[in-house]
Short mmCIF file of C-alpha atoms and ligand atoms in Angstrom, two decimals:
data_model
loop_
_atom_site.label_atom_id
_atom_site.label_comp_id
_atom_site.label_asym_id
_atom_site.label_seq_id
_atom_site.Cartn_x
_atom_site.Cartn_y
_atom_site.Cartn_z
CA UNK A 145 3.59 -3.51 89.06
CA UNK A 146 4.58 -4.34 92.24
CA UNK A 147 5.98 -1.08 94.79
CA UNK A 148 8.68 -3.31 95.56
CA UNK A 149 9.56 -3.29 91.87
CA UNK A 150 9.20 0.36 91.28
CA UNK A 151 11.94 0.44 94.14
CA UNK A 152 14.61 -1.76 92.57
CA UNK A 153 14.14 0.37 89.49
CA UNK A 154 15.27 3.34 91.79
CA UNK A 155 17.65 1.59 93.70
CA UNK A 156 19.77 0.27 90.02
CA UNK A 157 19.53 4.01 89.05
CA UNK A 158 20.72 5.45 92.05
CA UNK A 159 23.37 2.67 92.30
CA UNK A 160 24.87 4.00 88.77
CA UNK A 161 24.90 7.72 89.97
CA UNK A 162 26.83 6.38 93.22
CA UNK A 163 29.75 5.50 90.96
CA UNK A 164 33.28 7.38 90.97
CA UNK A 165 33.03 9.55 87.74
CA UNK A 166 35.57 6.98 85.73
CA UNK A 167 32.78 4.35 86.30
CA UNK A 168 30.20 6.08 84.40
CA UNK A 169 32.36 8.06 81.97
CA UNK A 170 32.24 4.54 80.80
CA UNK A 171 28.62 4.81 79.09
CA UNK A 172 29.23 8.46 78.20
CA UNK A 173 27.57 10.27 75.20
CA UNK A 174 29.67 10.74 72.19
CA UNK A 175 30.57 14.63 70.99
CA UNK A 176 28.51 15.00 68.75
CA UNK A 177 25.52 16.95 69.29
CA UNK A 178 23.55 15.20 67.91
CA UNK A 179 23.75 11.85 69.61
CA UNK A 180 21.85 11.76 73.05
CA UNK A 181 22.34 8.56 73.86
CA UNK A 182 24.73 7.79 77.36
CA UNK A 183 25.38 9.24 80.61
CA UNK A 184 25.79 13.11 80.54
CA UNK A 185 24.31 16.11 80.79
CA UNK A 186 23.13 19.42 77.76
CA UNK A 187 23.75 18.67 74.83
CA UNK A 188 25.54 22.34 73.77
CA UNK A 189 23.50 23.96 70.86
CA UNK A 190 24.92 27.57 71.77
CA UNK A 191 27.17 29.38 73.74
CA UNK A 192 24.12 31.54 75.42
CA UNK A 193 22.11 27.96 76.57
CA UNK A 194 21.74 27.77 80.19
CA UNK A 195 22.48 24.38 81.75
CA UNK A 196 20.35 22.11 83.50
CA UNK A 197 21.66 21.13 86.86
CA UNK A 198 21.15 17.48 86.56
CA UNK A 199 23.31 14.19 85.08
CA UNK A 200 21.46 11.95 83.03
CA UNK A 201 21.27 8.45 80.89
CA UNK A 202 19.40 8.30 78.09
CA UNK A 203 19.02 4.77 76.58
CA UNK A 204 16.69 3.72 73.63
CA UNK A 205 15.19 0.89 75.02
CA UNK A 206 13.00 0.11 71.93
CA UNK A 207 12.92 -1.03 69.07
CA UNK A 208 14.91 -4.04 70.41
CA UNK A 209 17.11 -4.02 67.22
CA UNK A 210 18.29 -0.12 68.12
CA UNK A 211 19.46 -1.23 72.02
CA UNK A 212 23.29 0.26 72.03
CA UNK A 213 24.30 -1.52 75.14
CA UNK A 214 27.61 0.23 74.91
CA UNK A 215 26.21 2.94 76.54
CA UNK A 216 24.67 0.94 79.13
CA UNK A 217 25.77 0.80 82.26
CA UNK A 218 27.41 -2.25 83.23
CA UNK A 219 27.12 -1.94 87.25
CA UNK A 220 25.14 -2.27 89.38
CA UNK A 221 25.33 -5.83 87.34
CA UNK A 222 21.35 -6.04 87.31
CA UNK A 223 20.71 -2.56 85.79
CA UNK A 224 19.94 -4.24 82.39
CA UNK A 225 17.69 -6.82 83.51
CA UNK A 226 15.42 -4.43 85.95
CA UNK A 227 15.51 -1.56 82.96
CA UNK A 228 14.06 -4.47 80.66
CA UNK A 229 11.66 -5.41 82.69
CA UNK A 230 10.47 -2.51 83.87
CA UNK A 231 10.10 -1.58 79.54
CA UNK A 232 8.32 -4.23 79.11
CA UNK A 233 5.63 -3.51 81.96
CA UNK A 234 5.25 0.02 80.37
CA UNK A 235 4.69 -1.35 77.20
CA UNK A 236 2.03 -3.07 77.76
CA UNK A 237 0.31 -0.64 80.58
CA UNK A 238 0.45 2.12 77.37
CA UNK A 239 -1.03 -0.31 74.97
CA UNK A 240 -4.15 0.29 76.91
CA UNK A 241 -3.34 3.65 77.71
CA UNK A 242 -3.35 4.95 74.45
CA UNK A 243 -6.79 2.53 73.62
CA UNK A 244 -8.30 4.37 76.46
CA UNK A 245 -7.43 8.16 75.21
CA UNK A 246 -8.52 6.77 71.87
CA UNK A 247 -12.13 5.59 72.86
CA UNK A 248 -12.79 8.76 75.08
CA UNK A 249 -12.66 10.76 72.34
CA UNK A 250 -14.93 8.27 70.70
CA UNK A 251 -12.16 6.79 68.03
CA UNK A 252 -11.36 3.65 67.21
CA UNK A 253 -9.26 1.93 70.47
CA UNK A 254 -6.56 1.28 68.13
CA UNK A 255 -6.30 4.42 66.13
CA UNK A 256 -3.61 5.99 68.19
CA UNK A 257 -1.40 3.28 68.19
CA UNK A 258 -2.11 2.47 64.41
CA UNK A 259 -0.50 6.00 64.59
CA UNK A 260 2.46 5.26 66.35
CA UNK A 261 3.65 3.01 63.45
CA UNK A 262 5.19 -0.81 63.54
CA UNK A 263 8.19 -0.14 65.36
CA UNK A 264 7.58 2.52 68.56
CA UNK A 265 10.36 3.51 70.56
CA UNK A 266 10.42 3.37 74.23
CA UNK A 267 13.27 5.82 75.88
CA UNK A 268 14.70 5.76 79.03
CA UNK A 269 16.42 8.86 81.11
CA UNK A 270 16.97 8.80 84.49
CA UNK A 271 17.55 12.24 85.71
CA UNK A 272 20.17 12.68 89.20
CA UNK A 273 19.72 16.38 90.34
CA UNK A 274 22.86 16.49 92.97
CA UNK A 275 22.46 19.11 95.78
CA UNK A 276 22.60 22.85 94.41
CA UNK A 277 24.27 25.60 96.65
CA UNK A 278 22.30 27.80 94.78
CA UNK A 279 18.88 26.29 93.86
CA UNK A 280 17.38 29.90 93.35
CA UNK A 281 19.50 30.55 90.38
CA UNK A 282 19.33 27.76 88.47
CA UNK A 283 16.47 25.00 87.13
CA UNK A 284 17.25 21.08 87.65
CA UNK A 285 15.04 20.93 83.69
CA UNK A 286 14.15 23.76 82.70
CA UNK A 287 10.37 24.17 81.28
CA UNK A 288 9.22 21.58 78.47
CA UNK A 289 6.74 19.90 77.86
CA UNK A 290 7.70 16.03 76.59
CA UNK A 291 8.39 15.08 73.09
CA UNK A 292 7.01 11.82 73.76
CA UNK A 293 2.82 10.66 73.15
CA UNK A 294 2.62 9.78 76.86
CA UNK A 295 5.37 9.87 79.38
CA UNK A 296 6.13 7.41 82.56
CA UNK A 297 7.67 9.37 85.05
CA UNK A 298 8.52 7.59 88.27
CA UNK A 299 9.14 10.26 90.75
CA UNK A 300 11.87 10.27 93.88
CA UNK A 301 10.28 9.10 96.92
CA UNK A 302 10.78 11.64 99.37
CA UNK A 303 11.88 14.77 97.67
CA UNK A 304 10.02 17.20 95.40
CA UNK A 305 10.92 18.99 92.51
CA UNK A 306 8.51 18.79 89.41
CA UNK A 307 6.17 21.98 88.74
CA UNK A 308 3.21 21.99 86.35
CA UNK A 309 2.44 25.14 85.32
CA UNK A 310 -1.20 26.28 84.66
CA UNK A 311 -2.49 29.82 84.29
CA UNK A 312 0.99 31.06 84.02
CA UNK A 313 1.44 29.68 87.96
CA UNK A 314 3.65 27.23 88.69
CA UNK A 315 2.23 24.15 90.70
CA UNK A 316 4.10 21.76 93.09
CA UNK A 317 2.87 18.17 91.61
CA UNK A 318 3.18 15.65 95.07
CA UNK A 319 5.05 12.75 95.32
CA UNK A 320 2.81 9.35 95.67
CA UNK A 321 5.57 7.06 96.49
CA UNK A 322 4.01 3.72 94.78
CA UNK A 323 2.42 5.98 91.92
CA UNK A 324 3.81 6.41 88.35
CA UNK A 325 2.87 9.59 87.02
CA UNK A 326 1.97 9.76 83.58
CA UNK A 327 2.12 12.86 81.44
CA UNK A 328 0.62 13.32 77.96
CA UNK A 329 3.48 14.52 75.24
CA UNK A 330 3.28 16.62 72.10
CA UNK A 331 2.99 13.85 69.67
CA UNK A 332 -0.71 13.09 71.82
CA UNK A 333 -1.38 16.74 71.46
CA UNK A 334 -0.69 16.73 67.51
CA UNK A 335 -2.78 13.66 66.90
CA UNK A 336 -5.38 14.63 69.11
CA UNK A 337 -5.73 17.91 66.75
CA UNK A 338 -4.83 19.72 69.90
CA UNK A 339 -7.90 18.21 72.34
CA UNK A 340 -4.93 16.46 74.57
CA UNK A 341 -2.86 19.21 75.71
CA UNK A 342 0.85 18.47 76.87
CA UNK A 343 1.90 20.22 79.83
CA UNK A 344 4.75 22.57 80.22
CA UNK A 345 6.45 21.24 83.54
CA UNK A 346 10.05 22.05 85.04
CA UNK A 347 11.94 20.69 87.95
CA UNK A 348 13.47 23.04 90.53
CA UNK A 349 16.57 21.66 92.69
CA UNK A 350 17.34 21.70 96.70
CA UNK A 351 20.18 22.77 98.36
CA UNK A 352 20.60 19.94 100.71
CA UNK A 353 19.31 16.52 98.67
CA UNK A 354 19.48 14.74 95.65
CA UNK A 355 16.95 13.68 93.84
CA UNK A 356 16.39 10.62 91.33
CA UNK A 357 13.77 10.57 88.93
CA UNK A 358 13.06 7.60 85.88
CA UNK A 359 11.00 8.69 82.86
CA UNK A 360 9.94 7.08 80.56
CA UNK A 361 9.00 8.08 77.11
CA UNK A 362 6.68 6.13 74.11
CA UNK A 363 7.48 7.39 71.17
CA UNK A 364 6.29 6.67 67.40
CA UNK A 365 8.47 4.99 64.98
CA UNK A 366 10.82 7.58 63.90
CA UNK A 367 9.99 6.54 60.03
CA UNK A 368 6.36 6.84 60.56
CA UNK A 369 4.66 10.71 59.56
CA UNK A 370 2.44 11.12 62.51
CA UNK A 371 -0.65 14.24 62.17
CA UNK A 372 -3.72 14.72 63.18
CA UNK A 373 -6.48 12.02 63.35
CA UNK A 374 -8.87 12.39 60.44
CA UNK A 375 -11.64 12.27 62.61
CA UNK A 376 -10.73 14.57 64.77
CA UNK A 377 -10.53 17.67 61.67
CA UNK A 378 -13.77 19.16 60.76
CA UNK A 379 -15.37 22.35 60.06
CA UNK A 380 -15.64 23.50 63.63
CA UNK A 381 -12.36 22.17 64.20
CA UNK A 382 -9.98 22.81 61.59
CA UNK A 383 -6.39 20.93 61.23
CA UNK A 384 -3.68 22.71 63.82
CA UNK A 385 -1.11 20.80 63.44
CA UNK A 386 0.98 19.86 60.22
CA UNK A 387 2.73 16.53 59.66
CA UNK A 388 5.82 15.78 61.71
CA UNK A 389 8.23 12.96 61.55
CA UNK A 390 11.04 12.04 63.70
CA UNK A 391 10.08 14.48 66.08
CA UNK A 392 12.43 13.84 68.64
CA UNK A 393 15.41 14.95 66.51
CA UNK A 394 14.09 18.23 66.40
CA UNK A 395 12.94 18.24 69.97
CA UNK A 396 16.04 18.76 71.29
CA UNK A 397 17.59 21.51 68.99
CA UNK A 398 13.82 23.68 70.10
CA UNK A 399 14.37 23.04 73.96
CA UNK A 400 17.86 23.48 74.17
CA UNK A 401 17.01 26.88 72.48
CA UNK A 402 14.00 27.98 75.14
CA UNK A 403 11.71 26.76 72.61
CA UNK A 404 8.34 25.13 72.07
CA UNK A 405 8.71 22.38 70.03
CA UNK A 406 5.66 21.56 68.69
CA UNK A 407 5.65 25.37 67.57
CA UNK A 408 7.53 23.14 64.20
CA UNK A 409 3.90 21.53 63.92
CA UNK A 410 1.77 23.99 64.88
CA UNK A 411 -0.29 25.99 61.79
CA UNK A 412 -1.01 29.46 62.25
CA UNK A 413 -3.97 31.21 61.15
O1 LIG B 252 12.52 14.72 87.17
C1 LIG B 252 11.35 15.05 87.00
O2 LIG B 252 10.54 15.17 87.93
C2 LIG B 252 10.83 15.34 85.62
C3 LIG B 252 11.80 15.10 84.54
C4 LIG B 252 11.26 15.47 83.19
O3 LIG B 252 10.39 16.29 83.06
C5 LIG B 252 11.76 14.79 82.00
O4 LIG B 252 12.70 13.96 82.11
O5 LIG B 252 11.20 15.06 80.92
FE1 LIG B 253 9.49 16.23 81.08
#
């Protein structure tokens, strides 16, 4: 993919987020908690949540047949096309992403993907953090690690924000302006039996810039019961995870709650 590309894909985002706030109440989520799908920001699980400093849209991008262009947005006029595109690209660049994690570990290249089911989503959000008077106090995302099996994430180009942590530090990740960075979800971790890890990351705000970010996330067909490779389960490494299935609709009730997830999946000894 071509820098110049990766910049019109930030350029269409950051054109939406421009818009007066009647513009892009036009794409808005619906009420109800438990559709995600528009421009907004939390969805409200309880009245003790803390809020993420950050708009959003969330679009489900594939399977083509599940597009709700309602809740696209409908300016800058070429924001469909370049979000298409841009799918498409990804689509194919995990296709041999997910081979590759398959034959390191020795499996078939397929076997992940086989996993993944006939019809895998692929789910947009771009995240706007606006300037925060009081970035100390309050967390642009707070710590997660993605529901996803891998995750695109195009960063901003000149400003910071996402933290990795590791050994219960928090670490700055850089920005590489012409650099996607990809991150490995829970759904990897679960099918992996627990040899991919998925990161817990956050993203802290700054008191005098925004910041735009575009992630991407693949995720298996909703339909499709996704656990633990076979070959990855033996005696020295016993099953860890159970069977999930439409992980994503849980996903959201566990984060907005402080949370781990894949805690639903995980079997305790
Ligand atoms: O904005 C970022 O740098 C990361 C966003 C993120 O972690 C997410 O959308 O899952
Ligand atoms: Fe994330």
């Amino acid at each position: 993919m071509k820098s110049s590309f990766l910049d019109k894909v930030r350029e269409v985002s950051k054109q939406f987020f421009q818009l007066p706030k009647e513009e892009k109440q036009k794409c808005a989520r619906e009420r109800e908690p438990n559709n995600i799908e528009g421009y907004g920001n939390d969805v409200i699980y309880s009245k003790n949540q803390r809020l993420d400093w950050t708009d959003r849209v969330y679009l489900k991008v594939l399977p083509e047949d599940e597009r709700k262009f309602n809740f696209w947005p409908q300016t800058p006029n070429d924001f469909r096309s370049t979000v298409l595109q841009y799918t498409e690209s990804l689509r194919l660049l995990s296709e041999v992403i997910l081979k590759a994690m398959a034959k390191s570990l020795n499996l078939e290249e397929d076997c992940f993907l086989n996993e993944c089911g006939e019809r895998s989503n692929m789910i947009v959000r771009v995240n706007y953090y606006p300037p925060c008077p009081m970035p100390d106090h309050v967390l642009g995302v707070k710590p997660h690690a993605d529901g996803s099996t891998i995750t695109f994430l195009l960063q901003d180009k000149e400003v910071e924000g996402l933290q990795v942590l590791k050994d219960d530090q928090w670490f700055k990740v850089p920005i590489i302006p012409d650099a996607l960075l990809i991150n490995v979800g829970d759904q990897i971790e679960i099918m992996s039996n627990g040899i991919f890890r998925s990161p817990v990351h956050r993203v802290v705000i700054n008191k005098a810039k925004e910041r735009l970010t575009v992630a991407m996330f693949c995720v298996p067909d909703s339909e499709k019961e996704i656990k633990p490779v076979d070959k990855l389960v033996n005696e020295s490494r016993p099953v860890l995870y159970r069977p999930v299935k439409n992980y994503v609709e849980i996903y959201f009730q566990y984060y907005q709650q402080g949370k781990r997830p894949i805690e639903a999946s995980k079997i305790t000894f």
